[in-house]
Amino acid sequence: MISVSSSRLQPSLWPPPISFLGVLILTRHGDRAGFYQDPETYDATATVITPLGTEQEFQLGQHLRSIYLNSSSPSFISGVNASFVDQTQVYVRADAGGELGVIYDSAVALLQGLFPANANYSSDLANGTIIEGALGGYQYVPIESVQPSEDVSLEGYTSCAPFVTANNEFYASAEFAQKQNESAEFLSLLRPFLDGRPVTLENMYNIYDFINVQSIHNADFSKALPPTFLAQAYTLASWHEYNIFTSPQLDGIGNIAGRTILPVILSELQEIANTSNPLKLAYQSLAYKPFFSLFNMTGAAEQQPELAEIVPYASAIALEVREPAGGGEPMIRLNFKNGTGSDFVTYNFLNGTGDMPLQALIDHVNPALINSTAAWCAVCNNTQDRGCGALTAAAANASAAAVLAATPRHQPISPVGAGFLGAGLTLVVVLAMFGVLMFMGLLTIGRGRSRRAGRTASPTNSNEKA
Ligand SMILES: *[C@@H]1O[C@H](CO)[C@@H](O)[C@H](O)[C@H]1NC(C)=O
Ligand SMILES: *[C@@H]1O[C@H](CO)[C@@H](O)[C@H](O)[C@H]1NC(C)=O
Ligand SMILES: *[C@@H]1O[C@H](CO)[C@@H](O)[C@H](O)[C@H]1NC(C)=O
């Protein structure tokens, strides 16, 4: 394994050995107001980001800039335009689900730190005037707002009946009953602080969230709460959520948040690893849930149990992509920053130590991936919501004859995804769905990718000086 620093020891080499190809960043949103989510369905109520939350994300963006966009950093991304956003190099998606603006706004704040305004963002007009961009050369970075109703990739767990069933089975399990016994006394001590909220272990995420929000924003509450209670509630809520958002089986329903986001993650890592593709910095702004599945599915939480806990606000995973000097297969390094008070730490995964081949990650998770809306509808047994209604209607409307005539040459669904589709559907109907949905543009997860591919350099940037 060749580390990035070995290439820096030879600064006179030109061209330098390609080493640091780019990074995929996954963050949890910043501090927000109160929030409630149903303990069975995980349907959520709206909330808003706070001034503290915007500051946390902005500082995270500045920190990421110091690592990846500073030419004297060992992890400077080779060939990246650090001065002005090159929209072919940077690709951002934000979950627009249960927490509504919080996750999107977190992305905006992070990007303001990552790509600060640059007074050289200007251009010469035909009449001789030089015009500087708004707000002192503010860098506008497109953010794809990922609506759960149109794209299941970032919130695979909502409107998913087998997920609800699994949660209820967990609540009915012997393990859960034992934890209830162990925690009963603590929960009864917490009751007076919970303002009438249901004091049950099932409701543990909401209990923790409430006291966390109050501890940060309510001085009287913070003074009254005994000093260990917040940490105790965090530990219990983490145990609860790890069990909800992971599964003993890689392809278990508890891992659905990871199984739906991983196809996007893997394709972005492959694009970064492909030096003829311009993408260098991909960023997804998320809720805490996919972090559990990702740390479970990659084995990272097994190797480092502290990764089986709720990631604090403004935590970040950085999946760094390196190509060993002299060629060789691209390697992935898993770095994680545990909220605002800590720095990035490298974690082991896939039962190995340090960097692992991208291909090993792909091979490991491949059997569990949910690669398309159709596959998600089958896994979640849903015929109505999140694009499944259109699939069902397409299947119902298509006649067998039309189907045979319209059979597409390429099915944009992997054999893995197709394997889920057996239940209740004939092959003929499935083919009809593909035909109609390909036409409607509904089938692919992570739809922004094709949009990005169509982008060209903007003529307004012609005056940019790096
Ligand atoms: C040049 O064009 C810009 C944009 O239309 C305008 O704002 C500016 O006043 C013009 N300058 C002169 C000297 O005409
Ligand atoms: C994933 O989480 C489940 C609990 O849901 C656990 O049983 C399993 O051992 C974990 N797998 C790994 C690889 O950590
Ligand atoms: C992150 O911080 C929390 C405390 O806020 C701690 O309990 C947890 O173990 C830390 N996780 C990691 C991976 O360091």
XYZ file of C-alpha atoms and ligand atoms in Angstrom:
508
model
C 0.000 0.000 0.000
C 1.444 3.340 -1.023
C 0.460 6.359 0.966
C -0.176 9.734 -0.530
C 2.791 11.279 1.215
C 5.285 9.209 -0.759
C 4.344 11.115 -3.892
C 4.853 14.418 -2.095
C 8.430 13.524 -1.301
C 9.211 13.914 -4.991
C 7.875 17.366 -5.843
C 10.241 17.737 -8.775
C 8.679 14.863 -10.705
C 6.504 16.120 -13.556
C 3.920 15.023 -14.183
C 3.534 13.953 -10.571
C 2.360 10.395 -9.950
C -1.420 10.446 -9.712
C -2.328 9.703 -6.152
C -5.193 11.603 -4.614
C -8.125 11.351 -7.006
C -10.893 12.831 -4.907
C -13.321 12.347 -2.082
C -16.925 11.485 -1.365
C -18.241 13.313 1.680
C -21.326 12.222 3.626
C -22.485 14.533 6.403
C -25.155 14.711 9.047
C -26.986 18.032 9.218
C -26.204 20.682 11.830
C -28.053 21.646 15.008
C -31.798 21.942 14.537
C -34.979 22.630 16.462
C -37.125 19.905 18.028
C -38.236 16.958 15.974
C -40.500 13.942 16.285
C -40.479 10.728 14.313
C -42.866 7.814 14.635
C -41.035 4.914 16.337
C -42.617 2.359 13.970
C -42.745 4.039 10.561
C -40.099 6.733 11.067
C -42.414 9.262 9.440
C -41.194 12.615 10.716
C -42.480 16.066 11.558
C -40.866 19.164 10.140
C -38.150 21.117 11.905
C -35.694 23.916 11.094
C -31.969 24.471 11.232
C -30.707 26.873 13.932
C -28.031 29.587 13.757
C -25.748 27.169 15.622
C -26.449 24.520 12.982
C -25.462 26.810 10.122
C -22.239 27.732 11.931
C -21.381 24.037 12.551
C -21.836 23.153 8.899
C -20.010 26.253 7.668
C -17.013 25.372 9.856
C -17.136 21.778 8.642
C -16.977 23.132 5.088
C -13.968 25.291 5.978
C -12.284 22.289 7.566
C -12.909 20.142 4.492
C -11.507 22.946 2.355
C -8.309 22.978 4.430
C -7.877 19.245 3.793
C -8.956 18.794 0.175
C -8.783 22.208 -1.516
C -5.576 23.624 -0.052
C -2.661 23.021 -2.394
C -0.219 22.560 0.482
C -2.318 19.824 2.103
C -1.186 16.201 1.560
C -4.769 15.411 0.547
C -5.123 18.200 -2.017
C -7.227 16.770 -4.829
C -5.096 16.718 -7.934
C -6.504 18.869 -10.722
C -9.340 20.352 -8.701
C -10.287 23.984 -9.196
C -10.196 25.213 -5.592
C -10.802 28.880 -6.452
C -13.996 28.687 -8.475
C -16.532 25.902 -8.497
C -16.151 23.795 -11.605
C -19.555 22.181 -11.850
C -18.188 19.140 -13.641
C -15.863 18.439 -10.668
C -18.328 18.914 -7.832
C -21.634 17.144 -7.359
C -23.926 17.715 -4.389
C -27.120 15.992 -3.293
C -29.212 16.747 -0.219
C -31.934 14.644 1.357
C -35.187 16.628 1.155
C -37.112 14.191 3.352
C -38.442 14.200 6.904
C -36.265 16.961 8.273
C -37.147 19.166 5.308
C -34.972 22.266 4.994
C -32.540 21.237 7.730
C -30.495 18.898 5.567
C -30.627 21.088 2.469
C -29.704 24.214 4.440
C -26.830 22.309 6.029
C -25.489 21.647 2.549
C -25.745 25.335 1.642
C -23.854 26.366 4.795
C -21.170 23.700 4.306
C -20.630 24.763 0.697
C -20.187 28.385 1.754
C -17.243 27.241 3.870
C -15.957 24.824 1.244
C -16.014 27.347 -1.621
C -15.835 30.853 -0.153
C -16.632 33.944 -2.191
C -13.816 34.992 -4.522
C -13.542 38.609 -5.683
C -11.898 37.381 -8.886
C -15.176 35.799 -9.933
C -15.843 38.437 -12.578
C -16.187 38.858 -16.303
C -15.647 41.498 -19.013
C -18.850 42.725 -20.611
C -19.210 43.803 -24.225
C -19.437 47.470 -23.221
C -16.077 47.382 -21.400
C -17.411 47.054 -17.843
C -15.914 44.410 -15.572
C -18.627 42.855 -13.437
C -17.951 40.948 -10.216
C -20.272 38.162 -9.105
C -22.909 38.865 -6.451
C -21.941 38.994 -2.771
C -18.275 39.598 -3.478
C -17.978 36.698 -5.901
C -20.101 34.172 -4.033
C -19.693 30.648 -5.429
C -23.035 29.136 -6.404
C -22.970 25.350 -6.169
C -25.963 23.458 -7.556
C -27.522 21.157 -4.958
C -29.763 18.342 -6.098
C -32.695 18.257 -3.709
C -33.544 14.572 -3.378
C -37.298 14.306 -2.889
C -38.272 10.995 -1.267
C -41.437 10.885 -3.384
C -39.337 10.760 -6.552
C -36.108 9.097 -5.476
C -35.802 6.418 -2.782
C -32.019 6.545 -2.511
C -31.560 8.723 0.577
C -34.559 7.640 2.666
C -35.144 4.012 1.728
C -36.902 3.325 5.018
C -40.142 5.358 4.780
C -43.370 3.889 3.334
C -41.778 0.459 3.653
C -44.091 -2.087 5.327
C -41.483 -4.824 5.948
C -39.331 -2.232 7.736
C -42.279 -1.429 10.047
C -42.832 -5.150 10.630
C -39.177 -5.642 11.512
C -39.316 -2.715 13.939
C -42.351 -4.171 15.671
C -40.633 -7.555 15.867
C -37.664 -5.863 17.494
C -39.983 -4.162 20.016
C -41.502 -7.591 20.775
C -38.150 -9.386 21.139
C -36.595 -10.855 24.274
C -33.550 -8.610 23.776
C -35.801 -5.552 23.807
C -37.664 -6.771 26.899
C -34.368 -7.235 28.702
C -33.259 -3.709 27.816
C -36.630 -2.433 29.020
C -35.984 -4.021 32.410
C -32.481 -2.637 32.582
C -33.554 0.881 31.628
C -36.882 1.130 33.478
C -35.429 2.902 36.486
C -33.513 5.439 34.412
C -36.565 6.176 32.273
C -38.688 6.795 35.351
C -36.073 9.275 36.592
C -36.187 10.997 33.189
C -39.990 11.285 33.162
C -40.231 14.694 34.910
C -37.984 16.224 32.226
C -39.976 14.983 29.252
C -42.900 17.386 29.311
C -45.531 14.663 29.006
C -43.880 12.675 26.208
C -44.434 8.889 26.204
C -41.728 7.435 28.434
C -41.150 4.116 26.692
C -38.061 2.444 25.306
C -39.781 2.306 21.884
C -39.862 6.121 21.957
C -36.188 6.350 22.948
C -34.997 8.285 19.893
C -37.565 11.022 20.505
C -36.751 11.109 24.215
C -33.069 11.550 23.503
C -33.684 14.108 20.776
C -35.903 16.174 23.053
C -33.433 16.321 25.933
C -30.543 16.940 23.535
C -32.319 19.893 21.918
C -33.376 21.278 25.328
C -29.870 20.820 26.745
C -28.463 22.935 23.930
C -31.123 25.644 23.758
C -32.859 25.887 27.142
C -30.729 27.193 30.015
C -33.185 26.225 32.769
C -33.553 22.706 31.429
C -29.822 22.323 31.028
C -29.230 23.374 34.644
C -31.935 21.093 36.016
C -30.971 17.933 34.139
C -28.632 15.714 36.196
C -25.206 15.649 34.547
C -25.132 12.028 33.337
C -28.676 11.869 31.956
C -27.945 13.162 28.462
C -25.103 10.678 27.941
C -27.213 7.821 29.324
C -30.090 8.704 27.004
C -27.639 8.929 24.070
C -26.341 5.421 24.799
C -29.853 3.971 24.997
C -31.041 5.804 21.879
C -27.940 4.667 19.995
C -28.603 1.044 20.944
C -32.219 1.497 19.795
C -31.365 3.110 16.477
C -28.510 0.727 15.673
C -30.947 -2.150 15.983
C -33.540 -0.382 13.834
C -31.147 0.710 11.066
C -28.982 -2.421 10.778
C -29.583 -6.100 10.310
C -27.712 -9.328 11.087
C -27.981 -10.059 7.346
C -26.264 -7.768 4.858
C -29.463 -7.739 2.787
C -31.804 -7.534 5.793
C -34.578 -4.917 5.808
C -32.945 -3.056 8.722
C -30.093 -2.138 6.382
C -32.454 -0.563 3.867
C -31.040 2.945 4.354
C -27.615 1.626 3.334
C -28.930 -0.652 0.613
C -30.574 2.274 -1.198
C -27.793 4.856 -0.773
C -24.928 2.506 -1.632
C -25.620 2.321 -5.383
C -25.194 6.118 -5.503
C -22.105 6.006 -3.291
C -20.457 3.293 -5.370
C -21.159 4.970 -8.681
C -19.758 8.268 -7.374
C -16.631 6.535 -6.086
C -16.208 4.864 -9.475
C -16.591 8.183 -11.245
C -13.976 9.755 -8.965
C -11.654 6.784 -9.518
C -12.065 7.076 -13.288
C -9.506 9.733 -14.255
C -11.250 10.446 -17.533
C -14.381 11.455 -15.602
C -14.156 15.045 -14.257
C -15.872 14.320 -10.909
C -13.523 14.921 -7.964
C -15.643 15.932 -5.025
C -19.045 14.397 -4.371
C -21.050 15.388 -1.334
C -24.283 14.057 0.116
C -26.039 15.845 2.971
C -27.984 13.331 5.074
C -29.878 12.354 8.205
C -28.134 10.105 10.755
C -29.821 6.879 9.643
C -27.703 5.796 6.656
C -24.577 6.098 8.815
C -25.717 3.131 10.938
C -26.345 0.904 7.904
C -23.119 1.957 6.205
C -20.974 1.278 9.276
C -22.774 -2.063 9.753
C -22.649 -3.183 6.105
C -18.978 -2.282 5.672
C -18.054 -4.079 8.904
C -16.652 -0.826 10.338
C -18.933 -0.936 13.399
C -17.902 -4.515 14.120
C -14.229 -3.552 14.033
C -14.780 -0.302 15.972
C -17.899 -0.510 18.168
C -17.944 3.246 18.822
C -19.238 3.562 15.238
C -22.491 1.896 16.339
C -23.694 5.144 17.931
C -25.801 8.061 16.697
C -23.447 10.347 14.804
C -23.563 13.849 16.348
C -24.661 16.901 14.353
C -22.221 17.920 11.604
C -20.436 14.576 11.609
C -18.828 13.564 8.339
C -17.593 10.481 6.552
C -14.900 11.172 3.955
C -14.318 8.291 1.559
C -10.994 9.175 -0.027
C -10.035 7.713 -3.381
C -6.366 7.115 -4.115
C -4.572 5.481 -6.951
C -1.233 3.962 -5.914
C 1.707 5.683 -7.592
C 2.655 3.765 -10.709
C -0.913 2.573 -11.241
C -2.892 -0.200 -9.645
C -6.450 -0.432 -8.526
C -8.084 2.503 -6.751
C -8.087 2.324 -2.974
C -10.627 3.720 -0.517
C -9.811 5.211 2.873
C -12.639 5.552 5.393
C -12.270 8.709 7.496
C -14.877 9.822 9.993
C -15.252 13.066 11.934
C -17.403 12.614 15.033
C -19.224 15.934 15.256
C -17.807 19.366 15.917
C -15.401 18.574 18.750
C -13.173 16.094 16.952
C -10.988 15.741 13.889
C -11.096 13.136 11.122
C -9.914 9.680 12.184
C -9.188 6.787 9.813
C -11.250 3.653 10.534
C -10.823 0.081 9.373
C -13.507 -1.681 7.364
C -14.144 -4.872 5.354
C -12.202 -6.786 8.008
C -8.976 -5.176 6.836
C -6.602 -2.454 7.991
C -6.481 1.021 6.448
C -7.080 1.464 2.721
C -9.140 -1.183 0.923
C -9.658 -1.682 -2.819
C -12.801 -0.014 -4.194
C -13.568 -3.276 -5.963
C -13.547 -5.158 -2.637
C -16.171 -2.751 -1.287
C -18.301 -3.182 -4.410
C -18.018 -6.978 -4.294
C -18.872 -7.088 -0.601
C -22.090 -5.037 -0.689
C -23.289 -5.963 -4.170
C -25.681 -8.773 -3.121
C -27.593 -6.327 -0.898
C -27.961 -3.339 -3.230
C -31.351 -1.935 -4.166
C -30.534 -0.476 -7.547
C -33.819 0.911 -8.785
C -37.223 2.172 -7.782
C -38.765 -1.051 -9.086
C -36.487 -3.128 -6.871
C -37.342 -0.916 -3.889
C -41.103 -1.320 -4.554
C -40.643 -5.076 -4.519
C -38.490 -5.122 -1.354
C -40.879 -2.764 0.439
C -43.976 -4.452 -0.949
C -45.297 -1.061 -2.019
C -47.599 -0.488 -5.001
C -48.601 3.117 -4.286
C -45.989 5.465 -2.935
C -42.671 6.921 -4.052
C -43.000 6.042 -7.715
C -44.399 2.559 -7.088
C -47.896 3.728 -8.056
C -46.636 4.684 -11.499
C -44.901 1.334 -11.806
C -48.024 -0.528 -10.767
C -50.206 1.479 -13.126
C -47.762 0.918 -15.942
C -47.837 -2.783 -15.266
C -51.636 -2.828 -15.173
C -52.088 -0.844 -18.365
C -49.648 -2.624 -20.540
C -51.062 -5.387 -22.630
C -48.960 -8.427 -23.330
C -48.808 -7.636 -27.031
C -47.650 -4.058 -26.524
C -45.099 -5.391 -24.131
C -43.547 -7.816 -26.530
C -43.318 -5.137 -29.180
C -41.754 -2.647 -26.810
C -39.275 -4.866 -25.047
C -36.280 -2.635 -24.384
C -32.878 -3.704 -25.535
C -31.213 -2.763 -22.279
C -32.794 -3.196 -18.907
C -31.396 -0.475 -16.643
C -31.774 -2.694 -13.611
C -29.107 -5.011 -12.382
C -29.603 -8.756 -12.077
C -29.428 -8.176 -8.332
C -32.374 -5.782 -8.378
C -34.306 -7.946 -10.788
C -34.003 -10.840 -8.368
C -36.348 -9.058 -5.990
C -39.081 -8.688 -8.521
C -40.356 -12.247 -8.593
C -43.152 -11.797 -6.109
C -46.490 -11.604 -7.842
C -45.224 -10.219 -11.144
C -44.870 -12.043 -14.398
C -41.890 -11.368 -16.592
C -44.156 -9.860 -19.202
C -45.506 -7.276 -16.815
C -42.052 -6.440 -15.565
C -40.814 -5.793 -19.079
C -43.773 -3.506 -19.680
C -42.924 -1.527 -16.582
C -39.373 -1.042 -17.739
C -40.502 0.178 -21.123
C -42.938 2.713 -19.742
C -40.709 3.882 -16.928
C -37.624 4.245 -18.999
C -39.730 6.488 -21.160
C -40.994 8.415 -18.154
C -37.489 8.710 -16.732
C -38.600 7.252 -13.415
C -36.523 4.150 -13.175
C -33.026 5.075 -12.179
C -31.956 5.880 -8.662
C -29.840 9.016 -8.336
C -31.287 10.701 -11.365
C -29.054 13.750 -11.166
C -26.149 11.852 -12.624
C -27.415 12.026 -16.167
C -28.091 15.727 -15.699
C -24.525 16.253 -14.602
C -23.148 14.394 -17.573
C -24.909 16.895 -19.813
C -23.288 19.930 -18.222
C -20.765 22.061 -20.026
C -18.482 24.791 -18.798
C -20.306 28.031 -18.271
C -19.300 30.893 -20.552
C -19.743 33.353 -17.673
C -16.679 31.865 -16.005
C -14.407 32.893 -18.831
C -12.714 35.562 -16.764
C -11.918 33.291 -13.837
C -8.368 33.341 -12.584
C -7.332 30.331 -10.550
C -22.449 47.966 -19.271
O -23.458 46.980 -19.191
C -23.883 46.642 -17.871
C -24.866 45.458 -17.961
O -25.894 45.757 -18.831
C -24.466 47.868 -17.202
O -24.837 47.545 -15.862
C -23.454 48.970 -17.198
O -24.015 50.139 -16.652
C -22.940 49.267 -18.602
N -21.849 50.226 -18.521
C -21.762 51.261 -19.339
C -20.576 52.123 -19.147
O -22.600 51.475 -20.183
C -24.979 -5.513 11.986
O -25.946 -5.248 12.969
C -26.598 -6.399 13.500
C -27.659 -5.910 14.468
O -28.746 -5.386 13.755
C -25.579 -7.310 14.140
O -26.215 -8.470 14.578
C -24.519 -7.661 13.141
O -23.507 -8.410 13.776
C -23.897 -6.411 12.556
N -22.995 -6.783 11.486
C -21.750 -6.336 11.448
C -20.908 -6.844 10.336
O -21.320 -5.547 12.266
C -18.730 10.352 19.135
O -18.998 11.170 20.246
C -19.890 10.601 21.184
C -20.108 11.624 22.242
O -20.708 12.751 21.705
C -19.313 9.333 21.724
O -20.196 8.726 22.641
C -19.063 8.371 20.574
O -18.456 7.188 21.032
C -18.131 9.031 19.576
N -17.978 8.184 18.405
C -16.791 7.972 17.836
C -16.788 7.139 16.633
O -15.763 8.444 18.280
